[in-house]
PDB file of C-alpha atoms and ligand atoms in Angstrom:
ATOM      1  CA  MET G   1     -10.433   7.707  -6.408  1.00  0.00           C
ATOM      2  CA  SER G   2      -8.945   6.953  -9.769  1.00  0.00           C
ATOM      3  CA  SER G   3      -8.215   3.356 -10.487  1.00  0.00           C
ATOM      4  CA  ILE G   4      -4.767   2.206 -11.349  1.00  0.00           C
ATOM      5  CA  SER G   5      -4.123   2.951 -14.987  1.00  0.00           C
ATOM      6  CA  ILE G   6      -2.339   1.107 -17.751  1.00  0.00           C
ATOM      7  CA  TYR G   7       0.294   3.766 -17.351  1.00  0.00           C
ATOM      8  CA  LEU G   8       1.208   2.520 -13.900  1.00  0.00           C
ATOM      9  CA  LEU G   9       1.182  -1.109 -14.944  1.00  0.00           C
ATOM     10  CA  THR G  10       3.459  -0.332 -17.853  1.00  0.00           C
ATOM     11  CA  PHE G  11       5.873   1.323 -15.538  1.00  0.00           C
ATOM     12  CA  ALA G  12       5.872  -1.526 -13.046  1.00  0.00           C
ATOM     13  CA  VAL G  13       9.236  -2.579 -14.421  1.00  0.00           C
ATOM     14  CA  LEU G  14      10.682   0.868 -13.977  1.00  0.00           C
ATOM     15  CA  LEU G  15       9.206   1.200 -10.488  1.00  0.00           C
ATOM     16  CA  GLN G  16      10.730  -2.078  -9.529  1.00  0.00           C
ATOM     17  CA  THR G  17      14.147  -0.487  -9.879  1.00  0.00           C
ATOM     18  CA  ILE G  18      13.401   2.959  -8.459  1.00  0.00           C
ATOM     19  CA  PHE G  19      11.196   1.905  -5.543  1.00  0.00           C
ATOM     20  CA  GLY G  20      13.897   2.223  -2.895  1.00  0.00           C
ATOM     21  CA  ALA G  21      13.747   3.347   0.705  1.00  0.00           C
ATOM     22  CA  SER G  22      12.754   6.902  -0.093  1.00  0.00           C
ATOM     23  CA  SER G  23      10.881   6.412  -3.344  1.00  0.00           C
ATOM     24  CA  TYR G  24       7.179   5.948  -3.614  1.00  0.00           C
ATOM     25  CA  LEU G  25       4.171   5.657  -5.843  1.00  0.00           C
ATOM     26  CA  ASN G  26       1.138   7.861  -5.596  1.00  0.00           C
ATOM     27  CA  ILE G  27      -2.301   8.163  -7.153  1.00  0.00           C
ATOM     28  CA  CYS G  28      -4.169  11.443  -7.084  1.00  0.00           C
ATOM     29  CA  SER G  29      -7.917  11.240  -7.416  1.00  0.00           C
ATOM     30  CA  SER G  30      -8.735  12.502 -10.896  1.00  0.00           C
ATOM     31  CA  SER G  31     -12.293  13.584 -10.199  1.00  0.00           C
ATOM     32  CA  ASP G  32     -13.600  15.869  -7.526  1.00  0.00           C
ATOM     33  CA  ASN G  33     -10.720  18.266  -7.284  1.00  0.00           C
ATOM     34  CA  TYR G  34     -11.092  21.020  -4.780  1.00  0.00           C
ATOM     35  CA  PRO G  35     -11.122  24.459  -5.964  1.00  0.00           C
ATOM     36  CA  SER G  36      -9.508  25.083  -9.294  1.00  0.00           C
ATOM     37  CA  MET G  37      -5.896  26.100  -9.090  1.00  0.00           C
ATOM     38  CA  THR G  38      -6.621  29.772  -9.390  1.00  0.00           C
ATOM     39  CA  LEU G  39      -9.080  29.716  -6.502  1.00  0.00           C
ATOM     40  CA  MET G  40      -6.947  27.654  -4.218  1.00  0.00           C
ATOM     41  CA  THR G  41      -5.976  29.600  -1.156  1.00  0.00           C
ATOM     42  CA  ILE G  42      -4.278  28.812   2.080  1.00  0.00           C
ATOM     43  CA  ASN G  43      -7.614  29.278   3.815  1.00  0.00           C
ATOM     44  CA  ASP G  44      -9.522  26.731   1.801  1.00  0.00           C
ATOM     45  CA  PRO G  45     -11.626  24.798   4.340  1.00  0.00           C
ATOM     46  CA  TYR G  46     -10.886  21.368   2.874  1.00  0.00           C
ATOM     47  CA  GLU G  47      -7.200  22.181   2.777  1.00  0.00           C
ATOM     48  CA  SER G  48      -7.345  23.065   6.431  1.00  0.00           C
ATOM     49  CA  SER G  49      -9.180  19.794   7.262  1.00  0.00           C
ATOM     50  CA  LEU G  50      -6.481  17.894   5.408  1.00  0.00           C
ATOM     51  CA  ARG G  51      -3.663  19.592   7.251  1.00  0.00           C
ATOM     52  CA  LYS G  52      -5.247  18.759  10.592  1.00  0.00           C
ATOM     53  CA  LEU G  53      -5.967  15.209   9.515  1.00  0.00           C
ATOM     54  CA  LEU G  54      -2.375  14.606   8.406  1.00  0.00           C
ATOM     55  CA  GLY G  55      -1.136  16.154  11.643  1.00  0.00           C
ATOM     56  CA  ASN G  56      -3.360  13.797  13.644  1.00  0.00           C
ATOM     57  CA  LEU G  57      -2.200  10.781  11.663  1.00  0.00           C
ATOM     58  CA  TYR G  58       1.410  11.758  12.256  1.00  0.00           C
ATOM     59  CA  TYR G  59       0.899  11.601  16.032  1.00  0.00           C
ATOM     60  CA  GLN G  60      -1.510   8.709  16.125  1.00  0.00           C
ATOM     61  CA  THR G  61       0.172   6.229  13.774  1.00  0.00           C
ATOM     62  CA  PRO G  62       3.729   5.444  15.005  1.00  0.00           C
ATOM     63  CA  PRO G  63       3.003   3.796  18.393  1.00  0.00           C
ATOM     64  CA  GLN G  64       0.669   1.128  16.929  1.00  0.00           C
ATOM     65  CA  GLY G  65       1.642   1.325  13.276  1.00  0.00           C
ATOM     66  CA  PHE G  66      -1.838   2.403  12.248  1.00  0.00           C
ATOM     67  CA  GLY G  67      -3.934   5.542  12.483  1.00  0.00           C
ATOM     68  CA  LEU G  68      -7.282   6.639  11.145  1.00  0.00           C
ATOM     69  CA  GLY G  69      -9.585   9.587  11.521  1.00  0.00           C
ATOM     70  CA  SER G  70     -11.682  12.332  10.038  1.00  0.00           C
ATOM     71  CA  VAL G  71     -11.542  16.095  10.407  1.00  0.00           C
ATOM     72  CA  GLY G  72     -13.949  18.891   9.472  1.00  0.00           C
ATOM     73  CA  GLN G  73     -17.600  19.291   8.645  1.00  0.00           C
ATOM     74  CA  ASP G  74     -19.302  18.308   5.391  1.00  0.00           C
ATOM     75  CA  PRO G  75     -18.664  19.252   2.658  1.00  0.00           C
ATOM     76  CA  TYR G  76     -15.136  19.914   3.845  1.00  0.00           C
ATOM     77  CA  LYS G  77     -14.673  16.732   5.804  1.00  0.00           C
ATOM     78  CA  ALA G  78     -11.538  14.676   5.133  1.00  0.00           C
ATOM     79  CA  TYR G  79     -11.123  10.985   6.036  1.00  0.00           C
ATOM     80  CA  GLY G  80      -7.740   9.359   6.233  1.00  0.00           C
ATOM     81  CA  ILE G  81      -5.597   6.435   7.272  1.00  0.00           C
ATOM     82  CA  ALA G  82      -1.904   5.782   7.693  1.00  0.00           C
ATOM     83  CA  LEU G  83      -0.377   2.330   7.980  1.00  0.00           C
ATOM     84  CA  CYS G  84       3.183   1.216   8.554  1.00  0.00           C
ATOM     85  CA  ARG G  85       4.491  -2.157   7.513  1.00  0.00           C
ATOM     86  CA  GLY G  86       4.010  -4.610  10.357  1.00  0.00           C
ATOM     87  CA  ASP G  87       7.712  -4.996  11.166  1.00  0.00           C
ATOM     88  CA  VAL G  88       8.551  -1.272  11.155  1.00  0.00           C
ATOM     89  CA  GLU G  89       9.323   0.271  14.569  1.00  0.00           C
ATOM     90  CA  ALA G  90       7.749   3.505  15.800  1.00  0.00           C
ATOM     91  CA  THR G  91      10.740   5.639  14.776  1.00  0.00           C
ATOM     92  CA  GLY G  92      10.829   4.306  11.232  1.00  0.00           C
ATOM     93  CA  CYS G  93       7.062   4.582  11.065  1.00  0.00           C
ATOM     94  CA  ARG G  94       7.130   8.227  12.146  1.00  0.00           C
ATOM     95  CA  THR G  95       9.773   9.088   9.547  1.00  0.00           C
ATOM     96  CA  CYS G  96       7.829   7.353   6.796  1.00  0.00           C
ATOM     97  CA  VAL G  97       4.426   8.859   7.651  1.00  0.00           C
ATOM     98  CA  ASN G  98       6.000  12.295   7.905  1.00  0.00           C
ATOM     99  CA  GLU G  99       7.635  12.019   4.515  1.00  0.00           C
ATOM    100  CA  ALA G 100       4.561  10.444   2.914  1.00  0.00           C
ATOM    101  CA  SER G 101       2.272  13.187   4.254  1.00  0.00           C
ATOM    102  CA  SER G 102       4.374  16.025   2.947  1.00  0.00           C
ATOM    103  CA  GLU G 103       5.038  14.298  -0.373  1.00  0.00           C
ATOM    104  CA  ILE G 104       1.412  13.388  -1.048  1.00  0.00           C
ATOM    105  CA  HIS G 105       0.364  16.966  -0.432  1.00  0.00           C
ATOM    106  CA  LYS G 106       3.019  18.195  -2.846  1.00  0.00           C
ATOM    107  CA  ARG G 107       2.165  15.625  -5.510  1.00  0.00           C
ATOM    108  CA  CYS G 108      -1.602  16.011  -5.319  1.00  0.00           C
ATOM    109  CA  PRO G 109      -2.064  19.642  -4.209  1.00  0.00           C
ATOM    110  CA  TYR G 110      -5.529  20.090  -5.735  1.00  0.00           C
ATOM    111  CA  ASN G 111      -7.042  16.684  -5.128  1.00  0.00           C
ATOM    112  CA  LYS G 112      -9.569  15.812  -2.509  1.00  0.00           C
ATOM    113  CA  GLY G 113      -8.421  12.232  -2.529  1.00  0.00           C
ATOM    114  CA  ALA G 114      -4.969  10.731  -2.801  1.00  0.00           C
ATOM    115  CA  ILE G 115      -2.947   7.717  -1.764  1.00  0.00           C
ATOM    116  CA  ILE G 116       0.783   7.233  -1.516  1.00  0.00           C
ATOM    117  CA  TRP G 117       2.741   4.056  -0.875  1.00  0.00           C
ATOM    118  CA  TYR G 118       6.272   3.692   0.337  1.00  0.00           C
ATOM    119  CA  ASP G 119       8.055   0.466   1.211  1.00  0.00           C
ATOM    120  CA  ASN G 120       7.396   1.140   4.891  1.00  0.00           C
ATOM    121  CA  CYS G 121       4.044   2.925   4.963  1.00  0.00           C
ATOM    122  CA  LEU G 122       1.009   4.193   3.152  1.00  0.00           C
ATOM    123  CA  VAL G 123      -1.051   7.341   3.636  1.00  0.00           C
ATOM    124  CA  LYS G 124      -4.473   7.850   2.101  1.00  0.00           C
ATOM    125  CA  TYR G 125      -7.204  10.482   2.332  1.00  0.00           C
ATOM    126  CA  VAL G 126     -10.533  11.019   0.618  1.00  0.00           C
ATOM    127  CA  ASN G 127     -13.441  13.423   1.078  1.00  0.00           C
ATOM    128  CA  THR G 128     -15.918  10.556   1.523  1.00  0.00           C
ATOM    129  CA  ASP G 129     -16.069   7.992   4.282  1.00  0.00           C
ATOM    130  CA  PHE G 130     -14.077   5.028   2.964  1.00  0.00           C
ATOM    131  CA  LEU G 131     -13.161   3.639   6.385  1.00  0.00           C
ATOM    132  CA  GLY G 132     -13.958  -0.023   6.878  1.00  0.00           C
ATOM    133  CA  LYS G 133     -14.542  -0.689   3.182  1.00  0.00           C
ATOM    134  CA  ILE G 134     -12.277  -2.714   0.925  1.00  0.00           C
ATOM    135  CA  ASP G 135     -10.508  -0.470  -1.583  1.00  0.00           C
ATOM    136  CA  ASP G 136     -10.189  -2.459  -4.778  1.00  0.00           C
ATOM    137  CA  GLN G 137      -9.627   0.514  -7.044  1.00  0.00           C
ATOM    138  CA  ASN G 138      -6.205   1.735  -6.029  1.00  0.00           C
ATOM    139  CA  LYS G 139      -3.687  -0.914  -6.774  1.00  0.00           C
ATOM    140  CA  PHE G 140      -0.371  -1.616  -8.409  1.00  0.00           C
ATOM    141  CA  TYR G 141       1.919  -4.536  -9.155  1.00  0.00           C
ATOM    142  CA  MET G 142       5.653  -4.818  -8.819  1.00  0.00           C
ATOM    143  CA  TYR G 143       7.827  -7.744  -9.737  1.00  0.00           C
ATOM    144  CA  ASN G 144      11.391  -8.869 -10.016  1.00  0.00           C
ATOM    145  CA  LEU G 145      12.670  -8.970 -13.590  1.00  0.00           C
ATOM    146  CA  ARG G 146      14.267 -12.352 -13.002  1.00  0.00           C
ATOM    147  CA  ASN G 147      12.331 -15.546 -13.674  1.00  0.00           C
ATOM    148  CA  VAL G 148      12.577 -18.769 -11.722  1.00  0.00           C
ATOM    149  CA  SER G 149      13.560 -21.953 -13.525  1.00  0.00           C
ATOM    150  CA  GLU G 150      10.488 -23.956 -12.516  1.00  0.00           C
ATOM    151  CA  PRO G 151       7.583 -21.550 -12.603  1.00  0.00           C
ATOM    152  CA  THR G 152       4.747 -24.048 -12.094  1.00  0.00           C
ATOM    153  CA  THR G 153       6.019 -25.387  -8.773  1.00  0.00           C
ATOM    154  CA  PHE G 154       7.232 -21.974  -7.697  1.00  0.00           C
ATOM    155  CA  ASN G 155       3.869 -20.303  -8.408  1.00  0.00           C
ATOM    156  CA  GLN G 156       2.135 -23.005  -6.370  1.00  0.00           C
ATOM    157  CA  LYS G 157       4.476 -22.459  -3.419  1.00  0.00           C
ATOM    158  CA  THR G 158       4.014 -18.707  -3.619  1.00  0.00           C
ATOM    159  CA  ARG G 159       0.275 -19.079  -3.549  1.00  0.00           C
ATOM    160  CA  GLU G 160       0.474 -21.576  -0.715  1.00  0.00           C
ATOM    161  CA  LEU G 161       2.623 -19.304   1.453  1.00  0.00           C
ATOM    162  CA  LEU G 162       0.605 -16.161   0.782  1.00  0.00           C
ATOM    163  CA  SER G 163      -2.700 -17.959   1.404  1.00  0.00           C
ATOM    164  CA  LEU G 164      -1.401 -19.153   4.780  1.00  0.00           C
ATOM    165  CA  LEU G 165      -0.239 -15.640   5.619  1.00  0.00           C
ATOM    166  CA  ALA G 166      -3.567 -14.170   4.508  1.00  0.00           C
ATOM    167  CA  LYS G 167      -5.314 -16.502   6.929  1.00  0.00           C
ATOM    168  CA  ASP G 168      -2.886 -15.667   9.764  1.00  0.00           C
ATOM    169  CA  ALA G 169      -3.194 -11.941   9.100  1.00  0.00           C
ATOM    170  CA  SER G 170      -6.993 -12.051   9.266  1.00  0.00           C
ATOM    171  CA  GLU G 171      -6.785 -13.721  12.696  1.00  0.00           C
ATOM    172  CA  THR G 172      -4.425 -11.245  14.383  1.00  0.00           C
ATOM    173  CA  PRO G 173      -5.356  -7.779  15.694  1.00  0.00           C
ATOM    174  CA  LYS G 174      -2.571  -6.207  13.606  1.00  0.00           C
ATOM    175  CA  LEU G 175      -3.934  -7.795  10.436  1.00  0.00           C
ATOM    176  CA  TYR G 176      -0.340  -8.554   9.542  1.00  0.00           C
ATOM    177  CA  ALA G 177       1.604 -11.754   9.017  1.00  0.00           C
ATOM    178  CA  ALA G 178       5.050 -12.578   7.709  1.00  0.00           C
ATOM    179  CA  GLY G 179       6.600 -15.985   7.235  1.00  0.00           C
ATOM    180  CA  GLU G 180       8.633 -18.338   5.140  1.00  0.00           C
ATOM    181  CA  LEU G 181       8.405 -21.626   3.341  1.00  0.00           C
ATOM    182  CA  GLU G 182      11.083 -24.179   2.458  1.00  0.00           C
ATOM    183  CA  LEU G 183      11.478 -24.402  -1.324  1.00  0.00           C
ATOM    184  CA  GLU G 184      14.216 -26.985  -1.706  1.00  0.00           C
ATOM    185  CA  LYS G 185      17.421 -27.611   0.171  1.00  0.00           C
ATOM    186  CA  SER G 186      18.778 -24.325   1.548  1.00  0.00           C
ATOM    187  CA  LYS G 187      16.317 -22.243  -0.473  1.00  0.00           C
ATOM    188  CA  LYS G 188      13.390 -20.402   1.055  1.00  0.00           C
ATOM    189  CA  LEU G 189      10.500 -18.279   0.016  1.00  0.00           C
ATOM    190  CA  TYR G 190       9.656 -15.262   2.200  1.00  0.00           C
ATOM    191  CA  GLY G 191       6.322 -13.472   2.290  1.00  0.00           C
ATOM    192  CA  LEU G 192       4.116 -10.962   4.012  1.00  0.00           C
ATOM    193  CA  ALA G 193       0.438 -10.046   4.014  1.00  0.00           C
ATOM    194  CA  GLN G 194      -1.056  -6.971   5.637  1.00  0.00           C
ATOM    195  CA  CYS G 195      -4.354  -5.078   5.733  1.00  0.00           C
ATOM    196  CA  THR G 196      -5.254  -1.612   6.920  1.00  0.00           C
ATOM    197  CA  ARG G 197      -6.804  -1.994  10.355  1.00  0.00           C
ATOM    198  CA  ASP G 198     -10.086  -0.294   9.534  1.00  0.00           C
ATOM    199  CA  LEU G 199     -11.078  -3.639   7.957  1.00  0.00           C
ATOM    200  CA  SER G 200     -12.601  -6.524   9.882  1.00  0.00           C
ATOM    201  CA  GLY G 201     -10.689  -9.810   9.952  1.00  0.00           C
ATOM    202  CA  SER G 202     -13.061 -11.371   7.448  1.00  0.00           C
ATOM    203  CA  ASP G 203     -12.812  -8.414   5.059  1.00  0.00           C
ATOM    204  CA  CYS G 204      -9.045  -8.576   5.406  1.00  0.00           C
ATOM    205  CA  PHE G 205      -9.183 -12.193   4.305  1.00  0.00           C
ATOM    206  CA  LYS G 206     -11.485 -11.309   1.422  1.00  0.00           C
ATOM    207  CA  CYS G 207      -9.181  -8.476   0.345  1.00  0.00           C
ATOM    208  CA  HIS G 208      -6.130 -10.743   0.370  1.00  0.00           C
ATOM    209  CA  ASP G 209      -7.987 -13.494  -1.416  1.00  0.00           C
ATOM    210  CA  GLY G 210      -8.711 -11.018  -4.208  1.00  0.00           C
ATOM    211  CA  ILE G 211      -5.139  -9.870  -4.690  1.00  0.00           C
ATOM    212  CA  ILE G 212      -3.699 -13.378  -4.360  1.00  0.00           C
ATOM    213  CA  GLY G 213      -5.912 -14.173  -7.342  1.00  0.00           C
ATOM    214  CA  GLU G 214      -4.019 -11.525  -9.292  1.00  0.00           C
ATOM    215  CA  LEU G 215      -0.626 -13.190  -8.844  1.00  0.00           C
ATOM    216  CA  PRO G 216      -0.731 -14.939 -12.253  1.00  0.00           C
ATOM    217  CA  ARG G 217      -1.289 -11.574 -13.956  1.00  0.00           C
ATOM    218  CA  CYS G 218       1.223  -9.765 -11.807  1.00  0.00           C
ATOM    219  CA  CYS G 219       4.074 -12.054 -11.040  1.00  0.00           C
ATOM    220  CA  ASP G 220       3.883 -15.326 -12.952  1.00  0.00           C
ATOM    221  CA  GLY G 221       7.201 -17.140 -12.463  1.00  0.00           C
ATOM    222  CA  ARG G 222       8.936 -14.051 -11.127  1.00  0.00           C
ATOM    223  CA  GLU G 223      11.516 -14.342  -8.354  1.00  0.00           C
ATOM    224  CA  GLY G 224       9.720 -11.675  -6.363  1.00  0.00           C
ATOM    225  CA  GLY G 225       6.460  -9.793  -6.535  1.00  0.00           C
ATOM    226  CA  ARG G 226       3.975  -7.506  -4.825  1.00  0.00           C
ATOM    227  CA  VAL G 227       0.333  -6.691  -5.248  1.00  0.00           C
ATOM    228  CA  VAL G 228      -0.216  -3.479  -3.324  1.00  0.00           C
ATOM    229  CA  GLY G 229      -3.686  -2.061  -2.746  1.00  0.00           C
ATOM    230  CA  GLY G 230      -5.371   0.626  -0.692  1.00  0.00           C
ATOM    231  CA  SER G 231      -6.620  -1.890   1.913  1.00  0.00           C
ATOM    232  CA  CYS G 232      -4.261  -4.852   1.698  1.00  0.00           C
ATOM    233  CA  ASN G 233      -1.023  -5.966   0.174  1.00  0.00           C
ATOM    234  CA  ILE G 234       1.081  -9.059  -0.345  1.00  0.00           C
ATOM    235  CA  ARG G 235       4.740  -9.515  -1.146  1.00  0.00           C
ATOM    236  CA  TYR G 236       7.053 -12.473  -1.680  1.00  0.00           C
ATOM    237  CA  GLU G 237      10.793 -12.700  -2.314  1.00  0.00           C
ATOM    238  CA  ILE G 238      13.457 -15.401  -2.353  1.00  0.00           C
ATOM    239  CA  TYR G 239      15.446 -13.417   0.207  1.00  0.00           C
ATOM    240  CA  PRO G 240      14.428 -12.228   3.684  1.00  0.00           C
ATOM    241  CA  PHE G 241      13.064  -8.676   3.572  1.00  0.00           C
ATOM    242  CA  VAL G 242      11.163  -8.354   6.847  1.00  0.00           C
ATOM    243  CA  THR G 243      12.831  -7.400  10.122  1.00  0.00           C
ATOM    244  CA  ALA G 244      12.299 -10.301  12.505  1.00  0.00           C
TER     245      ALA G 244
HETATM  246  C1  LIG V 301      10.989 -13.486 -17.800  1.00  0.00           C
HETATM  247  O1  LIG V 301       9.822 -13.979 -18.442  1.00  0.00           O
HETATM  248  C2  LIG V 301       9.094 -13.018 -19.173  1.00  0.00           C
HETATM  249  C3  LIG V 301       7.789 -13.633 -19.629  1.00  0.00           C
HETATM  250  O2  LIG V 301       7.996 -14.904 -20.195  1.00  0.00           O
HETATM  251  C4  LIG V 301       9.962 -12.483 -20.311  1.00  0.00           C
HETATM  252  O3  LIG V 301       9.259 -11.513 -21.040  1.00  0.00           O
HETATM  253  C5  LIG V 301      11.222 -11.885 -19.704  1.00  0.00           C
HETATM  254  O4  LIG V 301      12.081 -11.428 -20.719  1.00  0.00           O
HETATM  255  C6  LIG V 301      11.950 -12.875 -18.817  1.00  0.00           C
HETATM  256  N1  LIG V 301      12.999 -12.166 -18.084  1.00  0.00           N
HETATM  257  C7  LIG V 301      14.269 -12.558 -18.102  1.00  0.00           C
HETATM  258  C8  LIG V 301      15.239 -11.716 -17.325  1.00  0.00           C
HETATM  259  O5  LIG V 301      14.645 -13.545 -18.693  1.00  0.00           O
END
């Protein structure tokens, strides 16, 4: 998989404004493309593995909010996962995974590996077995353009909340936690932390610990921010954004 490029970081500001309910961000694996465009046919074996895999994920994911699997025989075997945000119901999850699957295939038609993130779900596939391993290559940041007035205290609170949520997430079967923290009178900080469920609890914690460490680079003093990876993600805002 390609790692997140400067290009994506530069456009974090832009993404922040366009990343609405039906917008997304995707990364196509730059290496290891399957056949060159001219050779690509509807009967390509990897293509057919992918189609089956995405079909399986579409059925498997919505009830529990997570699906994983592999389809095909080497060298045409495809591995994939789909994850919905912890508060998203089955119907919303189904809609998101459906849209993500068709979009990722359109955006990365010749890639053996790809990942796509929406607000409500992510879908990822690769031609090597990545299941159960922390993905620290595919990642992006998003942040609110507005700054808080007291960044030092605010950054501390953000870190405190997300560290608590990272711990909670690693101790629940869903590997998901959302919560809030009192900032000052009548002001609150809201956060969430979630891992893909192919990780163990301890790897989930490790993954979150890593991206929480990136907050100063990502979101220093910003009113809201997200570090979104292939295996875990965190988000905080000064308004509620999770369905209770
Ligand atoms: C927020 O802070 C950053 C970094 O100091 C600065 O570049 C940016 O212009 C500020 N944004 C606003 C809206 O003031």
